[in-house]
Amino acid sequence: MTQKPQTGAKPKRRVRKSTVLLEAEPEVEDESLLHELPTPDPSTLPVITEEARKAGWHKAIMRIQAERARLTGRHNSTLISGQKARPIDDGVREAMVTLWSPSGVPPRGLKAKNRDNQILGWLKRNKRSVPEGNHGLAKAVQRVMKSLKPPV
């Protein structure tokens, strides 16, 4: 009895395997230049002390935190202290500081709709969180603008 192949399934093919014997190639001289490089003397290599390494890491971490604080408008203490993350507000704040640096306050005469559209475009270009809903972005922008105002 012959079986019909299932619908959608490809029929099995028989593949004929053949063996080909290859002759061993004569050894070719290694053309890489690695074997010609001198081995460095360990005593001539620079030595970094543990204290210098820790100081370098500390400087790098402080620089990163300062940059993050500058972009988000929040102090280092609030970024480090473990306060609740606010991805939408932080993204909106970063957009405002980038678009209207250094204060982050939009210029007078700019309509709210145009301001929100510029911020929305920046958030999408930089792949940041975008608020949902009809008035989500407007409310987030208002919260951020309130936080950017200096206390009286």
mmCIF file of C-alpha atoms in Angstrom:
data_model
loop_
_atom_site.group_PDB
_atom_site.id
_atom_site.type_symbol
_atom_site.label_atom_id
_atom_site.label_comp_id
_atom_site.label_asym_id
_atom_site.label_seq_id
_atom_site.Cartn_x
_atom_site.Cartn_y
_atom_site.Cartn_z
ATOM 1 C CA MET A 1 0.000 0.000 0.000
ATOM 2 C CA THR A 2 1.237 3.436 -0.827
ATOM 3 C CA GLN A 3 0.645 6.306 1.500
ATOM 4 C CA LYS A 4 -0.281 9.732 0.237
ATOM 5 C CA PRO A 5 1.677 12.614 1.678
ATOM 6 C CA GLN A 6 -0.221 14.724 4.161
ATOM 7 C CA THR A 7 -1.639 17.956 2.850
ATOM 8 C CA GLY A 8 0.821 20.770 3.372
ATOM 9 C CA ALA A 9 3.710 18.392 4.083
ATOM 10 C CA LYS A 10 6.544 18.061 1.630
ATOM 11 C CA PRO A 11 7.217 14.574 0.299
ATOM 12 C CA LYS A 12 10.455 13.061 1.542
ATOM 13 C CA ARG A 13 13.349 13.044 -0.854
ATOM 14 C CA ARG A 14 15.985 10.435 -0.953
ATOM 15 C CA VAL A 15 19.431 11.935 -0.995
ATOM 16 C CA ARG A 16 22.276 9.959 -2.389
ATOM 17 C CA LYS A 17 25.356 10.373 -0.296
ATOM 18 C CA SER A 18 28.669 10.141 -1.969
ATOM 19 C CA THR A 19 32.053 10.219 -0.393
ATOM 20 C CA VAL A 20 34.887 12.143 -1.871
ATOM 21 C CA LEU A 21 38.406 11.526 -0.712
ATOM 22 C CA LEU A 22 40.495 14.660 -0.520
ATOM 23 C CA GLU A 23 44.207 14.498 -0.691
ATOM 24 C CA ALA A 24 45.991 16.039 2.234
ATOM 25 C CA GLU A 25 47.375 19.443 1.334
ATOM 26 C CA PRO A 26 51.013 20.063 2.072
ATOM 27 C CA GLU A 27 51.534 22.322 5.075
ATOM 28 C CA VAL A 28 51.531 25.952 4.099
ATOM 29 C CA GLU A 29 53.784 28.335 5.951
ATOM 30 C CA ASP A 30 51.860 30.429 8.485
ATOM 31 C CA GLU A 31 51.560 33.890 6.982
ATOM 32 C CA SER A 32 50.296 35.626 10.095
ATOM 33 C CA LEU A 33 52.600 38.088 11.764
ATOM 34 C CA LEU A 34 51.635 37.077 15.289
ATOM 35 C CA HIS A 35 54.568 34.764 15.676
ATOM 36 C CA GLU A 36 56.916 37.659 14.882
ATOM 37 C CA LEU A 37 55.650 39.941 17.680
ATOM 38 C CA PRO A 38 57.931 40.178 20.668
ATOM 39 C CA THR A 39 56.604 38.933 23.985
ATOM 40 C CA PRO A 40 56.280 41.892 26.373
ATOM 41 C CA ASP A 41 58.337 41.917 29.519
ATOM 42 C CA PRO A 42 55.938 41.886 32.513
ATOM 43 C CA SER A 43 58.178 44.266 34.447
ATOM 44 C CA THR A 44 57.703 46.986 31.804
ATOM 45 C CA LEU A 45 53.880 46.855 31.891
ATOM 46 C CA PRO A 46 52.144 49.626 33.883
ATOM 47 C CA VAL A 47 50.890 48.626 37.304
ATOM 48 C CA ILE A 48 47.623 50.061 38.604
ATOM 49 C CA THR A 49 47.215 49.983 42.336
ATOM 50 C CA GLU A 50 43.968 48.988 44.005
ATOM 51 C CA GLU A 51 43.456 52.536 45.306
ATOM 52 C CA ALA A 52 43.949 54.051 41.837
ATOM 53 C CA ARG A 53 41.472 51.609 40.316
ATOM 54 C CA LYS A 54 38.847 52.392 42.977
ATOM 55 C CA ALA A 55 39.410 56.131 42.536
ATOM 56 C CA GLY A 56 38.965 55.787 38.780
ATOM 57 C CA TRP A 57 35.725 53.841 39.225
ATOM 58 C CA HIS A 58 34.484 56.401 41.730
ATOM 59 C CA LYS A 59 35.170 59.283 39.329
ATOM 60 C CA ALA A 60 33.428 57.474 36.472
ATOM 61 C CA ILE A 61 30.346 56.677 38.569
ATOM 62 C CA MET A 62 30.107 60.250 39.879
ATOM 63 C CA ARG A 63 30.388 61.581 36.310
ATOM 64 C CA ILE A 64 27.586 59.274 35.118
ATOM 65 C CA GLN A 65 25.343 60.242 38.028
ATOM 66 C CA ALA A 66 25.961 63.952 37.467
ATOM 67 C CA GLU A 67 25.128 63.603 33.774
ATOM 68 C CA ARG A 68 21.950 61.672 34.570
ATOM 69 C CA ALA A 69 20.932 64.275 37.163
ATOM 70 C CA ARG A 70 21.558 67.098 34.684
ATOM 71 C CA LEU A 71 19.414 65.446 32.007
ATOM 72 C CA THR A 72 16.518 64.536 34.285
ATOM 73 C CA GLY A 73 16.611 67.672 36.424
ATOM 74 C CA ARG A 74 16.573 65.615 39.626
ATOM 75 C CA HIS A 75 19.361 65.760 42.174
ATOM 76 C CA ASN A 76 21.788 62.862 42.624
ATOM 77 C CA SER A 77 20.366 62.223 46.077
ATOM 78 C CA THR A 78 16.907 61.542 44.645
ATOM 79 C CA LEU A 79 18.332 59.285 41.943
ATOM 80 C CA ILE A 80 20.349 57.249 44.432
ATOM 81 C CA SER A 81 18.053 57.266 47.471
ATOM 82 C CA GLY A 82 15.695 54.717 45.976
ATOM 83 C CA GLN A 83 12.687 56.962 45.468
ATOM 84 C CA LYS A 84 9.999 55.643 43.197
ATOM 85 C CA ALA A 85 11.006 55.715 39.541
ATOM 86 C CA ARG A 86 8.903 57.989 37.323
ATOM 87 C CA PRO A 87 9.838 56.975 33.763
ATOM 88 C CA ILE A 88 7.279 59.190 32.042
ATOM 89 C CA ASP A 89 8.045 62.299 34.101
ATOM 90 C CA ASP A 90 11.788 61.718 33.814
ATOM 91 C CA GLY A 91 11.497 61.299 30.037
ATOM 92 C CA VAL A 92 9.398 64.443 29.706
ATOM 93 C CA ARG A 93 11.843 66.371 31.926
ATOM 94 C CA GLU A 94 14.795 65.163 29.865
ATOM 95 C CA ALA A 95 12.987 66.151 26.659
ATOM 96 C CA MET A 96 12.243 69.624 27.995
ATOM 97 C CA VAL A 97 15.812 70.194 29.170
ATOM 98 C CA THR A 98 17.132 68.980 25.814
ATOM 99 C CA LEU A 99 14.694 70.996 23.721
ATOM 100 C CA TRP A 100 14.831 74.211 25.751
ATOM 101 C CA SER A 101 18.140 74.054 27.601
ATOM 102 C CA PRO A 102 19.387 74.930 30.130
ATOM 103 C CA SER A 103 16.234 75.747 32.089
ATOM 104 C CA GLY A 104 13.846 73.330 30.386
ATOM 105 C CA VAL A 105 11.123 75.963 30.324
ATOM 106 C CA PRO A 106 9.545 76.439 26.877
ATOM 107 C CA PRO A 107 9.677 79.919 25.356
ATOM 108 C CA ARG A 108 6.823 82.334 25.951
ATOM 109 C CA GLY A 109 4.192 82.315 23.245
ATOM 110 C CA LEU A 110 4.577 78.611 22.430
ATOM 111 C CA LYS A 111 1.132 77.034 22.472
ATOM 112 C CA ALA A 112 0.582 74.055 24.760
ATOM 113 C CA LYS A 113 -0.430 71.821 21.856
ATOM 114 C CA ASN A 114 2.753 72.639 19.916
ATOM 115 C CA ARG A 115 4.862 72.218 23.064
ATOM 116 C CA ASP A 116 3.324 68.794 23.757
ATOM 117 C CA ASN A 117 3.795 67.713 20.128
ATOM 118 C CA GLN A 118 7.501 68.667 20.242
ATOM 119 C CA ILE A 119 7.952 66.735 23.496
ATOM 120 C CA LEU A 120 6.043 63.747 22.094
ATOM 121 C CA GLY A 121 8.252 63.735 18.992
ATOM 122 C CA TRP A 122 11.394 63.831 21.146
ATOM 123 C CA LEU A 123 10.126 60.975 23.345
ATOM 124 C CA LYS A 124 9.381 58.792 20.311
ATOM 125 C CA ARG A 125 12.708 59.598 18.595
ATOM 126 C CA ASN A 126 14.640 58.686 21.738
ATOM 127 C CA LYS A 127 12.490 55.612 22.516
ATOM 128 C CA ARG A 128 11.236 56.807 25.899
ATOM 129 C CA SER A 129 8.009 56.012 27.720
ATOM 130 C CA VAL A 130 5.016 57.812 26.271
ATOM 131 C CA PRO A 131 1.911 58.346 28.428
ATOM 132 C CA GLU A 132 -1.372 56.827 27.295
ATOM 133 C CA GLY A 133 -4.766 58.456 27.218
ATOM 134 C CA ASN A 134 -6.129 61.712 25.899
ATOM 135 C CA HIS A 135 -4.531 64.053 28.400
ATOM 136 C CA GLY A 136 -1.697 61.905 29.797
ATOM 137 C CA LEU A 137 1.106 63.833 28.102
ATOM 138 C CA ALA A 138 -0.386 67.222 28.952
ATOM 139 C CA LYS A 139 -0.661 66.270 32.627
ATOM 140 C CA ALA A 140 2.888 64.884 32.677
ATOM 141 C CA VAL A 141 4.222 68.102 31.113
ATOM 142 C CA GLN A 142 2.341 70.190 33.674
ATOM 143 C CA ARG A 143 3.773 68.105 36.547
ATOM 144 C CA VAL A 144 7.284 68.516 35.185
ATOM 145 C CA MET A 145 6.861 72.260 34.608
ATOM 146 C CA LYS A 146 5.663 72.599 38.207
ATOM 147 C CA SER A 147 8.738 70.730 39.433
ATOM 148 C CA LEU A 148 11.071 72.870 37.293
ATOM 149 C CA LYS A 149 9.813 76.125 38.795
ATOM 150 C CA PRO A 150 12.074 77.368 41.568
ATOM 151 C CA PRO A 151 10.418 77.424 44.998
ATOM 152 C CA VAL A 152 9.269 80.903 46.014
#
